């Protein structure tokens, strides 16, 4: 299935609203012309001083932003609200209060316009976001979903048919970046902060574990990495004559911080690449999609690009990433999935416009629904 406005789907204009965490994303997706407009407000600055997302502040900020952003995308796309054929919103998983803002807004708008409201699974949004790029993947493909809360390997056979190949037993890769960054006194979100520091660092000075690298399955575990980072931080602080106490980030010198960041990034990406290759091998798939916030990591992209090249021993495979601007949370992926779902299941009972949300919503539930 090619999606990016290649004229295969009937013409339909879908408004997508994403408010599951700390980004308010709104977009207009046209099933014929592709993405018409998108707007994003990131709350990163607001949460930075707390070292992580404060749910109540997140909800209040979504309330302030969602309607102005909706007006903005309508203006940029040059459309009237009445031109919208459906409103898609992130129904879960995510922060309950934050989700409720998007769900209420979407359901109210859809009700007022007399069009369907479609609750979308946030991870399905990430998973299918590369379909918006110029050179989209085709089903079936293997996907590595790496966001702040999830690290999963999936075999995506067709829309809604996603077989789980491997999952994280504890922390997600994004969480490992975020927690390591916090321990090292770097900012939030940790992934970009570690990547920035790592660029100045010398690899090899520190040695961190590569959890489950040789486990023989496709599961991940990153919580041990965080403990190893904490040990290294404490050791470095003690060597510098600092007294360390639990809950207080040690002050590392610049070179130590950069060298440790380089090793954190190496360790996490080594595991992600090795498991992705194992998944390609196990399924025999020829396309690998990497999506979710961590897919913005340039070292991960680079290592995978090298690993995907054909050699004498394997034929190689094709790699797909979302556009960099669509790696982290956004409204475009939600509008896209809303459109695809509506096309695939036109007979589904119309939404009752009750803004229900599913803060904990395993992706596997989508598959059960599909199987039912
Ligand atoms: O998908 P996402 O925007 O939100 C969730 O659905 O969780 O992912 C956020 C995660 C955070 O953990 C953040 O540190 C990580 O993505 N991230 C990165 C990079 N940019 C964002 N991790 C590594 N390198 C990056 N460049
Ligand atoms: Zn996300």
mmCIF file of C-alpha atoms and ligand atoms in Angstrom:
data_model
loop_
_atom_site.group_PDB
_atom_site.id
_atom_site.type_symbol
_atom_site.label_atom_id
_atom_site.label_comp_id
_atom_site.label_asym_id
_atom_site.label_seq_id
_atom_site.Cartn_x
_atom_site.Cartn_y
_atom_site.Cartn_z
ATOM 1 C CA UNK A 1 0.000 0.000 0.000
ATOM 2 C CA UNK A 2 1.462 3.361 -0.965
ATOM 3 C CA UNK A 3 0.050 6.138 1.066
ATOM 4 C CA UNK A 4 1.684 9.487 0.668
ATOM 5 C CA UNK A 5 -1.055 11.056 -1.383
ATOM 6 C CA UNK A 6 -0.585 8.795 -4.355
ATOM 7 C CA UNK A 7 -4.199 9.034 -5.242
ATOM 8 C CA UNK A 8 -5.099 5.464 -4.371
ATOM 9 C CA UNK A 9 -7.394 6.266 -1.465
ATOM 10 C CA UNK A 10 -10.620 8.205 -2.134
ATOM 11 C CA UNK A 11 -10.195 11.924 -1.452
ATOM 12 C CA UNK A 12 -10.560 12.607 2.217
ATOM 13 C CA UNK A 13 -9.289 15.328 4.518
ATOM 14 C CA UNK A 14 -8.433 14.187 8.033
ATOM 15 C CA UNK A 15 -7.568 16.366 10.993
ATOM 16 C CA UNK A 16 -5.167 14.615 13.404
ATOM 17 C CA UNK A 17 -4.713 15.634 17.038
ATOM 18 C CA UNK A 18 -1.895 14.294 19.220
ATOM 19 C CA UNK A 19 -1.746 15.138 22.934
ATOM 20 C CA UNK A 20 -0.505 11.943 24.596
ATOM 21 C CA UNK A 21 2.530 13.405 26.352
ATOM 22 C CA UNK A 22 4.471 16.647 26.099
ATOM 23 C CA UNK A 23 3.813 17.697 22.523
ATOM 24 C CA UNK A 24 0.633 19.176 21.102
ATOM 25 C CA UNK A 25 0.583 18.092 17.466
ATOM 26 C CA UNK A 26 -2.106 18.970 14.942
ATOM 27 C CA UNK A 27 -2.064 18.137 11.232
ATOM 28 C CA UNK A 28 -4.240 17.943 8.149
ATOM 29 C CA UNK A 29 -3.700 14.886 5.986
ATOM 30 C CA UNK A 30 -5.222 14.651 2.546
ATOM 31 C CA UNK A 31 -5.506 11.089 1.275
ATOM 32 C CA UNK A 32 -4.848 12.311 -2.289
ATOM 33 C CA UNK A 33 -2.344 15.101 -1.801
ATOM 34 C CA UNK A 34 -0.544 13.900 1.347
ATOM 35 C CA UNK A 35 0.252 16.086 4.318
ATOM 36 C CA UNK A 36 -1.358 19.508 3.813
ATOM 37 C CA UNK A 37 -0.220 21.272 6.994
ATOM 38 C CA UNK A 38 1.074 20.480 10.437
ATOM 39 C CA UNK A 39 1.826 22.392 13.616
ATOM 40 C CA UNK A 40 3.554 21.339 16.778
ATOM 41 C CA UNK A 41 4.048 22.871 20.168
ATOM 42 C CA UNK A 42 6.679 21.197 22.309
ATOM 43 C CA UNK A 43 6.464 21.544 26.083
ATOM 44 C CA UNK A 44 10.061 20.432 26.522
ATOM 45 C CA UNK A 45 11.159 23.837 27.816
ATOM 46 C CA UNK A 46 8.323 23.925 30.344
ATOM 47 C CA UNK A 47 9.129 20.490 31.801
ATOM 48 C CA UNK A 48 12.923 20.838 31.615
ATOM 49 C CA UNK A 49 13.255 22.502 35.012
ATOM 50 C CA UNK A 50 11.500 19.520 36.636
ATOM 51 C CA UNK A 51 13.743 16.969 34.887
ATOM 52 C CA UNK A 52 10.768 15.165 33.304
ATOM 53 C CA UNK A 53 7.133 15.558 32.256
ATOM 54 C CA UNK A 54 4.753 16.914 34.919
ATOM 55 C CA UNK A 55 1.370 15.449 33.876
ATOM 56 C CA UNK A 56 -0.845 18.232 35.258
ATOM 57 C CA UNK A 57 1.210 20.946 33.573
ATOM 58 C CA UNK A 58 1.137 18.941 30.348
ATOM 59 C CA UNK A 59 -2.688 18.752 30.327
ATOM 60 C CA UNK A 60 -3.103 22.457 31.004
ATOM 61 C CA UNK A 61 -0.713 23.383 28.246
ATOM 62 C CA UNK A 62 -2.470 21.107 25.732
ATOM 63 C CA UNK A 63 -5.708 22.959 26.567
ATOM 64 C CA UNK A 64 -4.052 26.281 25.786
ATOM 65 C CA UNK A 65 -2.518 25.102 22.500
ATOM 66 C CA UNK A 66 -4.846 22.690 20.769
ATOM 67 C CA UNK A 67 -7.418 25.061 19.279
ATOM 68 C CA UNK A 68 -4.981 27.783 18.161
ATOM 69 C CA UNK A 69 -2.881 25.073 16.466
ATOM 70 C CA UNK A 70 -6.001 23.668 14.791
ATOM 71 C CA UNK A 71 -6.872 27.106 13.423
ATOM 72 C CA UNK A 72 -3.268 27.514 12.307
ATOM 73 C CA UNK A 73 -3.192 24.319 10.223
ATOM 74 C CA UNK A 74 -6.590 25.112 8.683
ATOM 75 C CA UNK A 75 -5.285 28.551 7.701
ATOM 76 C CA UNK A 76 -2.031 27.155 6.321
ATOM 77 C CA UNK A 77 -3.847 24.522 4.279
ATOM 78 C CA UNK A 78 -6.334 27.141 3.080
ATOM 79 C CA UNK A 79 -9.373 25.130 4.135
ATOM 80 C CA UNK A 80 -12.556 25.770 6.089
ATOM 81 C CA UNK A 81 -13.342 23.562 9.080
ATOM 82 C CA UNK A 82 -16.370 22.316 7.139
ATOM 83 C CA UNK A 83 -14.002 20.730 4.578
ATOM 84 C CA UNK A 84 -12.774 18.207 7.166
ATOM 85 C CA UNK A 85 -14.053 14.649 6.564
ATOM 86 C CA UNK A 86 -12.923 13.044 9.859
ATOM 87 C CA UNK A 87 -11.128 13.909 13.072
ATOM 88 C CA UNK A 88 -8.518 11.460 14.381
ATOM 89 C CA UNK A 89 -7.072 11.714 17.872
ATOM 90 C CA UNK A 90 -4.607 9.797 20.011
ATOM 91 C CA UNK A 91 -6.733 7.629 22.261
ATOM 92 C CA UNK A 92 -3.788 6.042 24.061
ATOM 93 C CA UNK A 93 -1.430 5.030 25.446
ATOM 94 C CA UNK A 94 -0.224 8.124 27.266
ATOM 95 C CA UNK A 95 -0.963 10.459 30.167
ATOM 96 C CA UNK A 96 -4.675 10.251 31.016
ATOM 97 C CA UNK A 97 -5.255 13.984 31.472
ATOM 98 C CA UNK A 98 -3.248 14.903 28.401
ATOM 99 C CA UNK A 99 -5.077 12.322 26.260
ATOM 100 C CA UNK A 100 -8.418 13.628 27.494
ATOM 101 C CA UNK A 101 -7.689 17.110 26.157
ATOM 102 C CA UNK A 102 -7.119 15.786 22.630
ATOM 103 C CA UNK A 103 -10.010 13.326 22.826
ATOM 104 C CA UNK A 104 -12.515 15.940 24.065
ATOM 105 C CA UNK A 105 -11.435 18.472 21.485
ATOM 106 C CA UNK A 106 -11.549 15.935 18.655
ATOM 107 C CA UNK A 107 -14.933 14.519 19.656
ATOM 108 C CA UNK A 108 -16.475 17.973 20.088
ATOM 109 C CA UNK A 109 -15.161 19.107 16.702
ATOM 110 C CA UNK A 110 -16.257 15.908 14.965
ATOM 111 C CA UNK A 111 -19.704 16.126 16.540
ATOM 112 C CA UNK A 112 -20.086 19.775 15.519
ATOM 113 C CA UNK A 113 -18.988 18.985 11.954
ATOM 114 C CA UNK A 114 -21.063 15.804 11.754
ATOM 115 C CA UNK A 115 -18.048 13.685 10.751
ATOM 116 C CA UNK A 116 -16.489 10.554 12.306
ATOM 117 C CA UNK A 117 -14.142 10.775 15.278
ATOM 118 C CA UNK A 118 -11.447 8.095 15.200
ATOM 119 C CA UNK A 119 -9.398 7.048 18.229
ATOM 120 C CA UNK A 120 -5.883 6.113 17.132
ATOM 121 C CA UNK A 121 -3.224 4.050 18.917
ATOM 122 C CA UNK A 122 -0.188 6.255 19.406
ATOM 123 C CA UNK A 123 2.273 3.480 18.576
ATOM 124 C CA UNK A 124 0.457 2.573 15.400
ATOM 125 C CA UNK A 125 0.980 6.234 14.512
ATOM 126 C CA UNK A 126 4.739 5.918 15.019
ATOM 127 C CA UNK A 127 4.809 2.547 13.281
ATOM 128 C CA UNK A 128 3.173 3.840 10.109
ATOM 129 C CA UNK A 129 4.740 7.327 10.100
ATOM 130 C CA UNK A 130 7.316 6.308 7.423
ATOM 131 C CA UNK A 131 4.355 5.848 5.048
ATOM 132 C CA UNK A 132 4.298 9.654 4.893
ATOM 133 C CA UNK A 133 7.777 9.841 3.422
ATOM 134 C CA UNK A 134 8.712 10.188 -0.205
ATOM 135 C CA UNK A 135 9.823 6.572 -0.477
ATOM 136 C CA UNK A 136 7.447 4.643 1.785
ATOM 137 C CA UNK A 137 7.773 0.976 2.794
ATOM 138 C CA UNK A 138 5.255 -1.602 1.611
ATOM 139 C CA UNK A 139 3.685 -4.245 3.836
ATOM 140 C CA UNK A 140 5.019 -6.666 5.033
ATOM 141 C CA UNK A 141 7.956 -5.183 6.943
ATOM 142 C CA UNK A 142 9.758 -5.565 10.252
ATOM 143 C CA UNK A 143 9.628 -2.518 12.524
ATOM 144 C CA UNK A 144 11.731 -1.432 15.446
ATOM 145 C CA UNK A 145 9.545 0.873 17.523
ATOM 146 C CA UNK A 146 11.713 2.926 19.835
ATOM 147 C CA UNK A 147 9.966 5.649 21.780
ATOM 148 C CA UNK A 148 10.203 6.998 25.318
ATOM 149 C CA UNK A 149 7.949 4.266 26.672
ATOM 150 C CA UNK A 150 8.345 1.386 24.197
ATOM 151 C CA UNK A 151 11.021 -0.725 22.577
ATOM 152 C CA UNK A 152 9.428 -3.386 20.431
ATOM 153 C CA UNK A 153 10.209 -5.394 17.338
ATOM 154 C CA UNK A 154 7.151 -6.112 15.212
ATOM 155 C CA UNK A 155 6.365 -7.934 12.020
ATOM 156 C CA UNK A 156 3.837 -5.681 10.306
ATOM 157 C CA UNK A 157 2.057 -7.895 7.787
ATOM 158 C CA UNK A 158 -0.731 -5.507 6.805
ATOM 159 C CA UNK A 159 -2.717 -2.672 8.360
ATOM 160 C CA UNK A 160 -3.609 -3.858 11.883
ATOM 161 C CA UNK A 161 -1.733 -7.166 11.624
ATOM 162 C CA UNK A 162 1.290 -6.585 13.799
ATOM 163 C CA UNK A 163 3.013 -9.629 15.225
ATOM 164 C CA UNK A 164 5.095 -8.860 18.310
ATOM 165 C CA UNK A 165 8.580 -10.352 17.892
ATOM 166 C CA UNK A 166 10.326 -8.850 20.899
ATOM 167 C CA UNK A 167 9.671 -6.405 23.704
ATOM 168 C CA UNK A 168 11.506 -4.723 26.526
ATOM 169 C CA UNK A 169 11.431 -6.528 29.837
ATOM 170 C CA UNK A 170 11.878 -3.260 31.754
ATOM 171 C CA UNK A 171 13.055 0.183 30.588
ATOM 172 C CA UNK A 172 12.582 1.301 26.999
ATOM 173 C CA UNK A 173 15.553 2.569 24.965
ATOM 174 C CA UNK A 174 14.280 6.162 25.159
ATOM 175 C CA UNK A 175 13.888 5.777 28.897
ATOM 176 C CA UNK A 176 17.477 4.491 29.127
ATOM 177 C CA UNK A 177 18.655 7.627 27.308
ATOM 178 C CA UNK A 178 16.502 9.847 29.551
ATOM 179 C CA UNK A 179 17.502 8.208 32.842
ATOM 180 C CA UNK A 180 21.203 8.059 31.958
ATOM 181 C CA UNK A 181 21.120 11.725 30.993
ATOM 182 C CA UNK A 182 19.520 12.620 34.294
ATOM 183 C CA UNK A 183 22.160 10.690 36.247
ATOM 184 C CA UNK A 184 24.840 12.535 34.313
ATOM 185 C CA UNK A 185 23.322 15.937 35.016
ATOM 186 C CA UNK A 186 22.255 16.437 31.382
ATOM 187 C CA UNK A 187 18.950 17.951 30.352
ATOM 188 C CA UNK A 188 15.601 16.472 29.451
ATOM 189 C CA UNK A 189 14.824 14.885 27.026
ATOM 190 C CA UNK A 190 17.921 12.754 27.457
ATOM 191 C CA UNK A 191 18.264 11.273 23.945
ATOM 192 C CA UNK A 192 19.159 14.471 22.111
ATOM 193 C CA UNK A 193 21.244 15.667 25.118
ATOM 194 C CA UNK A 194 23.302 12.451 25.155
ATOM 195 C CA UNK A 195 23.718 12.522 21.377
ATOM 196 C CA UNK A 196 25.037 16.113 21.592
ATOM 197 C CA UNK A 197 27.492 15.276 24.376
ATOM 198 C CA UNK A 198 28.567 12.045 22.693
ATOM 199 C CA UNK A 199 29.673 13.960 19.606
ATOM 200 C CA UNK A 200 32.439 15.534 21.726
ATOM 201 C CA UNK A 201 33.323 12.323 23.571
ATOM 202 C CA UNK A 202 36.015 9.714 23.095
ATOM 203 C CA UNK A 203 34.546 6.216 22.787
ATOM 204 C CA UNK A 204 36.245 3.394 24.657
ATOM 205 C CA UNK A 205 37.193 5.144 27.904
ATOM 206 C CA UNK A 206 34.165 3.690 29.685
ATOM 207 C CA UNK A 207 32.700 0.223 29.229
ATOM 208 C CA UNK A 208 28.983 -0.330 29.776
ATOM 209 C CA UNK A 209 27.050 -3.601 29.392
ATOM 210 C CA UNK A 210 25.046 -4.470 26.253
ATOM 211 C CA UNK A 211 22.087 -6.139 28.024
ATOM 212 C CA UNK A 212 20.645 -9.290 26.410
ATOM 213 C CA UNK A 213 22.907 -8.878 23.371
ATOM 214 C CA UNK A 214 23.475 -12.629 23.172
ATOM 215 C CA UNK A 215 20.198 -13.798 24.719
ATOM 216 C CA UNK A 216 19.173 -15.567 21.532
ATOM 217 C CA UNK A 217 15.725 -13.960 21.558
ATOM 218 C CA UNK A 218 14.446 -10.579 20.415
ATOM 219 C CA UNK A 219 13.739 -9.072 23.845
ATOM 220 C CA UNK A 220 15.417 -6.031 25.353
ATOM 221 C CA UNK A 221 16.343 -4.951 28.877
ATOM 222 C CA UNK A 222 17.842 -1.561 29.615
ATOM 223 C CA UNK A 223 17.444 -1.112 33.354
ATOM 224 C CA UNK A 224 20.872 -2.667 34.103
ATOM 225 C CA UNK A 225 22.457 -0.089 31.860
ATOM 226 C CA UNK A 226 21.078 2.706 33.998
ATOM 227 C CA UNK A 227 22.588 1.107 37.131
ATOM 228 C CA UNK A 228 25.939 0.739 35.361
ATOM 229 C CA UNK A 229 25.805 4.421 34.391
ATOM 230 C CA UNK A 230 25.076 5.345 38.003
ATOM 231 C CA UNK A 231 28.127 3.337 39.144
ATOM 232 C CA UNK A 232 30.361 5.055 36.614
ATOM 233 C CA UNK A 233 29.013 8.482 37.596
ATOM 234 C CA UNK A 234 29.665 7.785 41.286
ATOM 235 C CA UNK A 235 33.152 6.438 40.577
ATOM 236 C CA UNK A 236 34.054 9.477 38.503
ATOM 237 C CA UNK A 237 32.636 11.830 41.133
ATOM 238 C CA UNK A 238 34.580 10.111 43.910
ATOM 239 C CA UNK A 239 37.769 10.191 41.859
ATOM 240 C CA UNK A 240 37.216 13.941 41.548
ATOM 241 C CA UNK A 241 36.861 14.175 45.332
ATOM 242 C CA UNK A 242 33.079 14.816 45.336
ATOM 243 C CA UNK A 243 30.831 13.364 48.000
ATOM 244 C CA UNK A 244 27.900 11.628 46.241
ATOM 245 C CA UNK A 245 24.482 11.188 47.754
ATOM 246 C CA UNK A 246 21.460 9.323 46.381
ATOM 247 C CA UNK A 247 19.095 11.518 44.398
ATOM 248 C CA UNK A 248 21.706 14.199 43.704
ATOM 249 C CA UNK A 249 23.289 14.248 40.276
ATOM 250 C CA UNK A 250 27.075 14.329 40.499
ATOM 251 C CA UNK A 251 28.879 17.140 38.713
ATOM 252 C CA UNK A 252 31.052 15.479 36.085
ATOM 253 C CA UNK A 253 33.849 17.277 34.310
ATOM 254 C CA UNK A 254 33.201 17.983 30.645
ATOM 255 C CA UNK A 255 35.433 15.268 29.221
ATOM 256 C CA UNK A 256 34.034 12.581 31.544
ATOM 257 C CA UNK A 257 30.475 13.571 30.690
ATOM 258 C CA UNK A 258 31.168 13.475 26.963
ATOM 259 C CA UNK A 259 33.080 10.167 27.095
ATOM 260 C CA UNK A 260 30.400 8.504 29.190
ATOM 261 C CA UNK A 261 27.655 9.855 26.890
ATOM 262 C CA UNK A 262 29.525 8.374 23.911
ATOM 263 C CA UNK A 263 29.525 4.944 25.581
ATOM 264 C CA UNK A 264 25.843 5.176 26.600
ATOM 265 C CA UNK A 265 24.909 5.908 23.000
ATOM 266 C CA UNK A 266 27.170 3.111 21.708
ATOM 267 C CA UNK A 267 25.717 0.574 24.157
ATOM 268 C CA UNK A 268 22.054 1.370 23.446
ATOM 269 C CA UNK A 269 22.484 1.515 19.678
ATOM 270 C CA UNK A 270 24.607 -1.678 19.605
ATOM 271 C CA UNK A 271 21.754 -3.607 21.210
ATOM 272 C CA UNK A 272 19.072 -2.034 18.996
ATOM 273 C CA UNK A 273 21.026 -2.821 15.840
ATOM 274 C CA UNK A 274 21.910 -6.402 16.816
ATOM 275 C CA UNK A 275 18.316 -7.261 17.726
ATOM 276 C CA UNK A 276 16.954 -5.637 14.574
ATOM 277 C CA UNK A 277 19.328 -7.720 12.473
ATOM 278 C CA UNK A 278 18.274 -10.851 14.329
ATOM 279 C CA UNK A 279 14.625 -9.982 13.616
ATOM 280 C CA UNK A 280 15.372 -9.521 9.917
ATOM 281 C CA UNK A 281 17.114 -12.858 9.900
ATOM 282 C CA UNK A 282 14.308 -14.636 11.793
ATOM 283 C CA UNK A 283 11.541 -13.334 9.524
ATOM 284 C CA UNK A 284 13.399 -13.195 6.227
ATOM 285 C CA UNK A 285 11.889 -9.714 5.734
ATOM 286 C CA UNK A 286 13.527 -7.357 3.227
ATOM 287 C CA UNK A 287 12.366 -4.044 4.718
ATOM 288 C CA UNK A 288 13.128 -2.607 8.148
ATOM 289 C CA UNK A 289 11.220 0.391 9.501
ATOM 290 C CA UNK A 290 12.608 2.326 12.476
ATOM 291 C CA UNK A 291 10.139 4.643 14.168
ATOM 292 C CA UNK A 292 9.519 6.498 17.443
ATOM 293 C CA UNK A 293 11.544 9.265 19.097
ATOM 294 C CA UNK A 294 14.817 7.321 19.293
ATOM 295 C CA UNK A 295 14.728 6.801 15.501
ATOM 296 C CA UNK A 296 15.947 10.420 15.313
ATOM 297 C CA UNK A 297 19.300 9.215 16.676
ATOM 298 C CA UNK A 298 21.909 9.678 13.975
ATOM 299 C CA UNK A 299 24.281 7.010 15.302
ATOM 300 C CA UNK A 300 21.458 4.463 15.213
ATOM 301 C CA UNK A 301 20.667 5.484 11.618
ATOM 302 C CA UNK A 302 24.281 5.261 10.645
ATOM 303 C CA UNK A 303 24.891 1.835 12.188
ATOM 304 C CA UNK A 304 21.721 0.440 10.652
ATOM 305 C CA UNK A 305 22.605 1.856 7.244
ATOM 306 C CA UNK A 306 25.917 -0.020 7.413
ATOM 307 C CA UNK A 307 24.284 -3.198 8.709
ATOM 308 C CA UNK A 308 21.660 -3.188 5.958
ATOM 309 C CA UNK A 309 24.158 -3.155 3.098
ATOM 310 C CA UNK A 310 24.393 -6.412 1.137
ATOM 311 C CA UNK A 311 27.452 -8.576 1.771
ATOM 312 C CA UNK A 312 28.703 -11.896 0.498
ATOM 313 C CA UNK A 313 26.779 -13.595 3.305
ATOM 314 C CA UNK A 314 23.415 -11.819 3.194
ATOM 315 C CA UNK A 315 21.454 -9.969 0.534
ATOM 316 C CA UNK A 316 20.930 -6.865 2.702
ATOM 317 C CA UNK A 317 17.655 -5.102 3.242
ATOM 318 C CA UNK A 318 16.033 -1.730 2.722
ATOM 319 C CA UNK A 319 15.779 0.738 5.591
ATOM 320 C CA UNK A 320 12.954 3.178 6.211
ATOM 321 C CA UNK A 321 12.809 6.022 8.718
ATOM 322 C CA UNK A 322 10.155 8.655 9.216
ATOM 323 C CA UNK A 323 11.249 12.131 8.127
ATOM 324 C CA UNK A 324 13.241 13.617 11.026
ATOM 325 C CA UNK A 325 10.402 16.017 11.882
ATOM 326 C CA UNK A 326 8.013 13.053 12.176
ATOM 327 C CA UNK A 327 10.196 10.881 14.430
ATOM 328 C CA UNK A 328 8.922 12.352 17.676
ATOM 329 C CA UNK A 329 5.268 12.901 18.513
ATOM 330 C CA UNK A 330 3.197 14.704 15.895
ATOM 331 C CA UNK A 331 -0.338 15.059 14.576
ATOM 332 C CA UNK A 332 0.506 13.904 11.045
ATOM 333 C CA UNK A 333 0.961 10.247 11.982
ATOM 334 C CA UNK A 334 -2.341 10.310 13.869
ATOM 335 C CA UNK A 335 -4.203 11.836 10.923
ATOM 336 C CA UNK A 336 -2.612 9.249 8.600
ATOM 337 C CA UNK A 337 -3.647 6.256 10.721
ATOM 338 C CA UNK A 338 -7.116 7.747 11.216
ATOM 339 C CA UNK A 339 -7.480 7.958 7.439
ATOM 340 C CA UNK A 340 -6.198 4.426 6.837
ATOM 341 C CA UNK A 341 -8.457 2.981 9.521
ATOM 342 C CA UNK A 342 -11.467 4.770 8.177
ATOM 343 C CA UNK A 343 -10.744 3.451 4.698
ATOM 344 C CA UNK A 344 -10.135 -0.072 5.928
ATOM 345 C CA UNK A 345 -13.145 -0.274 8.225
ATOM 346 C CA UNK A 346 -15.803 2.021 6.733
ATOM 347 C CA UNK A 347 -18.530 -0.176 8.170
ATOM 348 C CA UNK A 348 -17.307 0.256 11.750
ATOM 349 C CA UNK A 349 -20.036 1.643 14.000
ATOM 350 C CA UNK A 350 -19.751 5.423 14.132
ATOM 351 C CA UNK A 351 -17.956 6.822 17.144
ATOM 352 C CA UNK A 352 -20.409 7.879 19.836
ATOM 353 C CA UNK A 353 -18.378 11.081 20.392
ATOM 354 C CA UNK A 354 -17.721 10.136 23.999
ATOM 355 C CA UNK A 355 -14.130 11.168 24.630
ATOM 356 C CA UNK A 356 -12.878 7.909 26.134
ATOM 357 C CA UNK A 357 -9.133 7.421 26.448
ATOM 358 C CA UNK A 358 -6.913 4.393 27.060
ATOM 359 C CA UNK A 359 -3.821 5.501 29.000
ATOM 360 C CA UNK A 360 -2.589 1.888 29.085
ATOM 361 C CA UNK A 361 -3.370 0.331 25.762
ATOM 362 C CA UNK A 362 -1.107 -2.523 24.619
ATOM 363 C CA UNK A 363 -0.558 -2.562 20.873
ATOM 364 C CA UNK A 364 -1.413 -6.255 21.039
ATOM 365 C CA UNK A 365 -5.049 -5.268 21.678
ATOM 366 C CA UNK A 366 -5.234 -3.865 18.164
ATOM 367 C CA UNK A 367 -4.229 -7.253 16.851
ATOM 368 C CA UNK A 368 -6.875 -8.986 18.948
ATOM 369 C CA UNK A 369 -9.461 -6.585 17.579
ATOM 370 C CA UNK A 370 -8.291 -7.419 14.089
ATOM 371 C CA UNK A 371 -8.492 -11.146 14.779
ATOM 372 C CA UNK A 372 -11.997 -10.919 16.291
HETATM 373 O O1 LIG B 1 8.215 8.842 20.425
HETATM 374 P P1 LIG B 1 8.531 9.903 21.398
HETATM 375 O O2 LIG B 1 8.599 11.324 20.902
HETATM 376 O O3 LIG B 1 7.546 9.899 22.597
HETATM 377 C C1 LIG B 1 6.970 8.755 23.122
HETATM 378 O O4 LIG B 1 5.977 8.293 22.517
HETATM 379 O O5 LIG B 1 7.537 8.259 24.109
HETATM 380 O O6 LIG B 1 9.938 9.483 22.027
HETATM 381 C C2 LIG B 1 10.558 10.250 23.010
HETATM 382 C C3 LIG B 1 11.888 9.599 23.302
HETATM 383 C C4 LIG B 1 12.608 10.217 24.512
HETATM 384 O O7 LIG B 1 13.014 9.185 25.361
HETATM 385 C C5 LIG B 1 13.802 10.927 23.871
HETATM 386 O O8 LIG B 1 14.927 10.994 24.748
HETATM 387 C C6 LIG B 1 14.066 10.067 22.674
HETATM 388 O O9 LIG B 1 12.781 9.735 22.191
HETATM 389 N N1 LIG B 1 14.812 10.778 21.626
HETATM 390 C C7 LIG B 1 16.065 10.436 21.246
HETATM 391 C C8 LIG B 1 16.462 11.377 20.272
HETATM 392 N N2 LIG B 1 15.426 12.255 20.079
HETATM 393 C C9 LIG B 1 14.422 11.872 20.916
HETATM 394 N N3 LIG B 1 16.869 9.430 21.663
HETATM 395 C C10 LIG B 1 18.090 9.344 21.101
HETATM 396 N N4 LIG B 1 18.553 10.230 20.175
HETATM 397 C C11 LIG B 1 17.785 11.241 19.727
HETATM 398 N N5 LIG B 1 18.262 12.088 18.808
HETATM 399 ZN ZN1 LIG B 2 5.486 8.860 20.815
#
